[in-house]
């Protein structure tokens, strides 16, 4: 009887496989500058996320978000980040971890748009139940476009660090 236990566990995993997730959650962007006279940019809002797991260790993930600047409500941001995740437990029930990605961010400022894009290093942690998934995703973005924006608008050289965070609840299919 003990010889059949590994096969029973494998059959159960195949039954629990749910490669598609569609979720909703919070989304925050922080761009921190090294200039003490320049306030950091902090934006918060919501995201819709879609993930397709090709295998239990490889998935494509996309966030489509809309945020508003926490200090200057006249600044809105909308964008997307698309990631290729390499991790564990991306299709099955259980604890999962992963990482990878690129981003595209557009800030709307008083009638004109400013676009930021580049690569990002994303990592996430979460748990898959049979029909629901909960997870937290943290991303570190290439900050060169944000630094260039400050230079172009204020004629000031700064070093910036850009990060995003998202807390998602998703349905699994």
mmCIF file of N, CA and C in Angstrom, residues 20-29 44-52 60-67 77-83 85 102-106 120 137 141 164-168:
data_model
loop_
_atom_site.group_PDB
_atom_site.id
_atom_site.type_symbol
_atom_site.label_atom_id
_atom_site.label_comp_id
_atom_site.label_asym_id
_atom_site.label_seq_id
_atom_site.Cartn_x
_atom_site.Cartn_y
_atom_site.Cartn_z
ATOM 1 N N UNK A 20 -4.496 29.479 -14.884
ATOM 2 C CA UNK A 20 -4.901 30.854 -15.135
ATOM 3 C C UNK A 20 -5.378 31.519 -13.848
ATOM 4 N N UNK A 21 -4.931 32.771 -13.628
ATOM 5 C CA UNK A 21 -5.376 33.569 -12.485
ATOM 6 C C UNK A 21 -5.791 34.937 -12.985
ATOM 7 N N UNK A 22 -6.908 35.435 -12.479
ATOM 8 C CA UNK A 22 -7.350 36.799 -12.745
ATOM 9 C C UNK A 22 -7.635 37.419 -11.388
ATOM 10 N N UNK A 23 -6.980 38.564 -11.111
ATOM 11 C CA UNK A 23 -7.081 39.132 -9.782
ATOM 12 C C UNK A 23 -7.245 40.632 -9.752
ATOM 13 N N UNK A 24 -7.495 41.125 -8.566
ATOM 14 C CA UNK A 24 -7.679 42.542 -8.292
ATOM 15 C C UNK A 24 -6.918 42.854 -7.019
ATOM 16 N N UNK A 25 -6.353 44.056 -6.947
ATOM 17 C CA UNK A 25 -5.630 44.381 -5.728
ATOM 18 C C UNK A 25 -5.185 45.825 -5.658
ATOM 19 N N UNK A 26 -4.363 46.090 -4.669
ATOM 20 C CA UNK A 26 -3.793 47.416 -4.480
ATOM 21 C C UNK A 26 -2.463 47.494 -5.216
ATOM 22 N N UNK A 27 -2.068 48.726 -5.574
ATOM 23 C CA UNK A 27 -0.822 48.924 -6.295
ATOM 24 C C UNK A 27 -0.219 50.238 -5.807
ATOM 25 N N UNK A 28 1.060 50.234 -5.502
ATOM 26 C CA UNK A 28 1.742 51.438 -5.039
ATOM 27 C C UNK A 28 3.064 51.590 -5.775
ATOM 28 N N UNK A 29 3.416 52.848 -6.087
ATOM 29 C CA UNK A 29 4.679 53.185 -6.729
ATOM 30 C C UNK A 29 5.380 54.210 -5.848
ATOM 31 N N UNK A 44 -0.560 55.696 -5.293
ATOM 32 C CA UNK A 44 -1.251 54.480 -4.890
ATOM 33 C C UNK A 44 -2.575 54.370 -5.633
ATOM 34 N N UNK A 45 -3.024 53.137 -5.791
ATOM 35 C CA UNK A 45 -4.268 52.885 -6.503
ATOM 36 C C UNK A 45 -4.576 51.408 -6.578
ATOM 37 N N UNK A 46 -5.105 50.991 -7.722
ATOM 38 C CA UNK A 46 -5.554 49.612 -7.886
ATOM 39 C C UNK A 46 -4.942 48.981 -9.132
ATOM 40 N N UNK A 47 -5.020 47.662 -9.176
ATOM 41 C CA UNK A 47 -4.515 46.908 -10.318
ATOM 42 C C UNK A 47 -5.439 45.743 -10.638
ATOM 43 N N UNK A 48 -5.462 45.380 -11.901
ATOM 44 C CA UNK A 48 -6.067 44.132 -12.363
ATOM 45 C C UNK A 48 -4.902 43.298 -12.876
ATOM 46 N N UNK A 49 -4.836 42.056 -12.451
ATOM 47 C CA UNK A 49 -3.704 41.200 -12.800
ATOM 48 C C UNK A 49 -4.179 39.929 -13.499
ATOM 49 N N UNK A 50 -3.382 39.487 -14.458
ATOM 50 C CA UNK A 50 -3.656 38.241 -15.180
ATOM 51 C C UNK A 50 -2.373 37.435 -15.200
ATOM 52 N N UNK A 51 -2.473 36.159 -14.889
ATOM 53 C CA UNK A 51 -1.303 35.280 -14.921
ATOM 54 C C UNK A 51 -1.667 33.974 -15.618
ATOM 55 N N UNK A 52 -0.754 33.527 -16.487
ATOM 56 C CA UNK A 52 -0.904 32.240 -17.153
ATOM 57 C C UNK A 52 0.343 31.421 -16.861
ATOM 58 N N UNK A 60 3.629 33.680 -17.185
ATOM 59 C CA UNK A 60 3.569 35.058 -17.666
ATOM 60 C C UNK A 60 2.579 35.798 -16.777
ATOM 61 N N UNK A 61 2.938 37.008 -16.357
ATOM 62 C CA UNK A 61 2.097 37.785 -15.452
ATOM 63 C C UNK A 61 2.011 39.227 -15.959
ATOM 64 N N UNK A 62 0.815 39.825 -15.892
ATOM 65 C CA UNK A 62 0.636 41.227 -16.287
ATOM 66 C C UNK A 62 -0.217 41.947 -15.263
ATOM 67 N N UNK A 63 0.222 43.137 -14.867
ATOM 68 C CA UNK A 63 -0.555 44.057 -14.035
ATOM 69 C C UNK A 63 -0.948 45.231 -14.903
ATOM 70 N N UNK A 64 -2.199 45.648 -14.813
ATOM 71 C CA UNK A 64 -2.686 46.860 -15.460
ATOM 72 C C UNK A 64 -3.196 47.734 -14.326
ATOM 73 N N UNK A 65 -2.524 48.873 -14.093
ATOM 74 C CA UNK A 65 -2.809 49.628 -12.884
ATOM 75 C C UNK A 65 -3.172 51.081 -13.173
ATOM 76 N N UNK A 66 -3.815 51.679 -12.194
ATOM 77 C CA UNK A 66 -4.158 53.093 -12.217
ATOM 78 C C UNK A 66 -3.902 53.628 -10.810
ATOM 79 N N UNK A 67 -3.064 54.675 -10.713
ATOM 80 C CA UNK A 67 -2.724 55.248 -9.411
ATOM 81 C C UNK A 67 -2.849 56.767 -9.453
ATOM 82 N N UNK A 77 -1.380 58.259 -12.729
ATOM 83 C CA UNK A 77 -0.483 57.338 -13.418
ATOM 84 C C UNK A 77 -1.275 56.114 -13.841
ATOM 85 N N UNK A 78 -1.004 55.644 -15.030
ATOM 86 C CA UNK A 78 -1.579 54.377 -15.468
ATOM 87 C C UNK A 78 -0.478 53.631 -16.204
ATOM 88 N N UNK A 79 -0.534 52.346 -16.129
ATOM 89 C CA UNK A 79 0.514 51.599 -16.800
ATOM 90 C C UNK A 79 0.325 50.113 -16.690
ATOM 91 N N UNK A 80 1.382 49.438 -17.056
ATOM 92 C CA UNK A 80 1.377 47.981 -17.001
ATOM 93 C C UNK A 80 2.776 47.508 -16.677
ATOM 94 N N UNK A 81 2.845 46.369 -16.048
ATOM 95 C CA UNK A 81 4.120 45.687 -15.954
ATOM 96 C C UNK A 81 3.883 44.245 -16.339
ATOM 97 N N UNK A 82 4.770 43.753 -17.149
ATOM 98 C CA UNK A 82 4.659 42.394 -17.667
ATOM 99 C C UNK A 82 5.889 41.637 -17.213
ATOM 100 N N UNK A 83 5.655 40.491 -16.633
ATOM 101 C CA UNK A 83 6.754 39.719 -16.065
ATOM 102 C C UNK A 83 6.741 38.292 -16.567
ATOM 103 N N UNK A 85 7.789 34.927 -14.921
ATOM 104 C CA UNK A 85 8.113 34.434 -13.589
ATOM 105 C C UNK A 85 8.717 33.038 -13.649
ATOM 106 N N UNK A 102 9.406 43.599 -16.939
ATOM 107 C CA UNK A 102 9.560 44.908 -17.570
ATOM 108 C C UNK A 102 8.362 45.768 -17.172
ATOM 109 N N UNK A 103 8.478 47.110 -17.349
ATOM 110 C CA UNK A 103 7.349 47.969 -17.002
ATOM 111 C C UNK A 103 7.176 49.086 -18.010
ATOM 112 N N UNK A 104 5.959 49.640 -18.028
ATOM 113 C CA UNK A 104 5.604 50.792 -18.842
ATOM 114 C C UNK A 104 4.678 51.644 -17.986
ATOM 115 N N UNK A 105 5.062 52.898 -17.687
ATOM 116 C CA UNK A 105 4.330 53.765 -16.768
ATOM 117 C C UNK A 105 4.117 55.109 -17.438
ATOM 118 N N UNK A 106 2.887 55.642 -17.391
ATOM 119 C CA UNK A 106 2.581 56.948 -17.962
ATOM 120 C C UNK A 106 1.977 57.831 -16.885
ATOM 121 N N UNK A 120 12.571 45.632 -14.766
ATOM 122 C CA UNK A 120 12.364 45.601 -13.327
ATOM 123 C C UNK A 120 12.650 44.203 -12.810
ATOM 124 N N UNK A 137 3.543 41.189 -4.237
ATOM 125 C CA UNK A 137 4.583 41.321 -5.256
ATOM 126 C C UNK A 137 5.340 42.625 -5.019
ATOM 127 N N UNK A 141 12.456 48.902 -9.966
ATOM 128 C CA UNK A 141 12.473 49.353 -11.357
ATOM 129 C C UNK A 141 13.770 50.065 -11.711
ATOM 130 N N UNK A 164 7.768 49.221 -6.704
ATOM 131 C CA UNK A 164 6.322 49.053 -6.664
ATOM 132 C C UNK A 164 5.988 47.903 -5.725
ATOM 133 N N UNK A 165 4.780 47.941 -5.210
ATOM 134 C CA UNK A 165 4.283 46.857 -4.386
ATOM 135 C C UNK A 165 2.822 46.614 -4.705
ATOM 136 N N UNK A 166 2.416 45.375 -4.658
ATOM 137 C CA UNK A 166 1.025 45.037 -4.971
ATOM 138 C C UNK A 166 0.572 43.876 -4.089
ATOM 139 N N UNK A 167 -0.624 43.993 -3.565
ATOM 140 C CA UNK A 167 -1.263 42.928 -2.812
ATOM 141 C C UNK A 167 -2.466 42.486 -3.624
ATOM 142 N N UNK A 168 -2.472 41.213 -4.045
ATOM 143 C CA UNK A 168 -3.493 40.697 -4.962
ATOM 144 C C UNK A 168 -4.317 39.578 -4.340
#
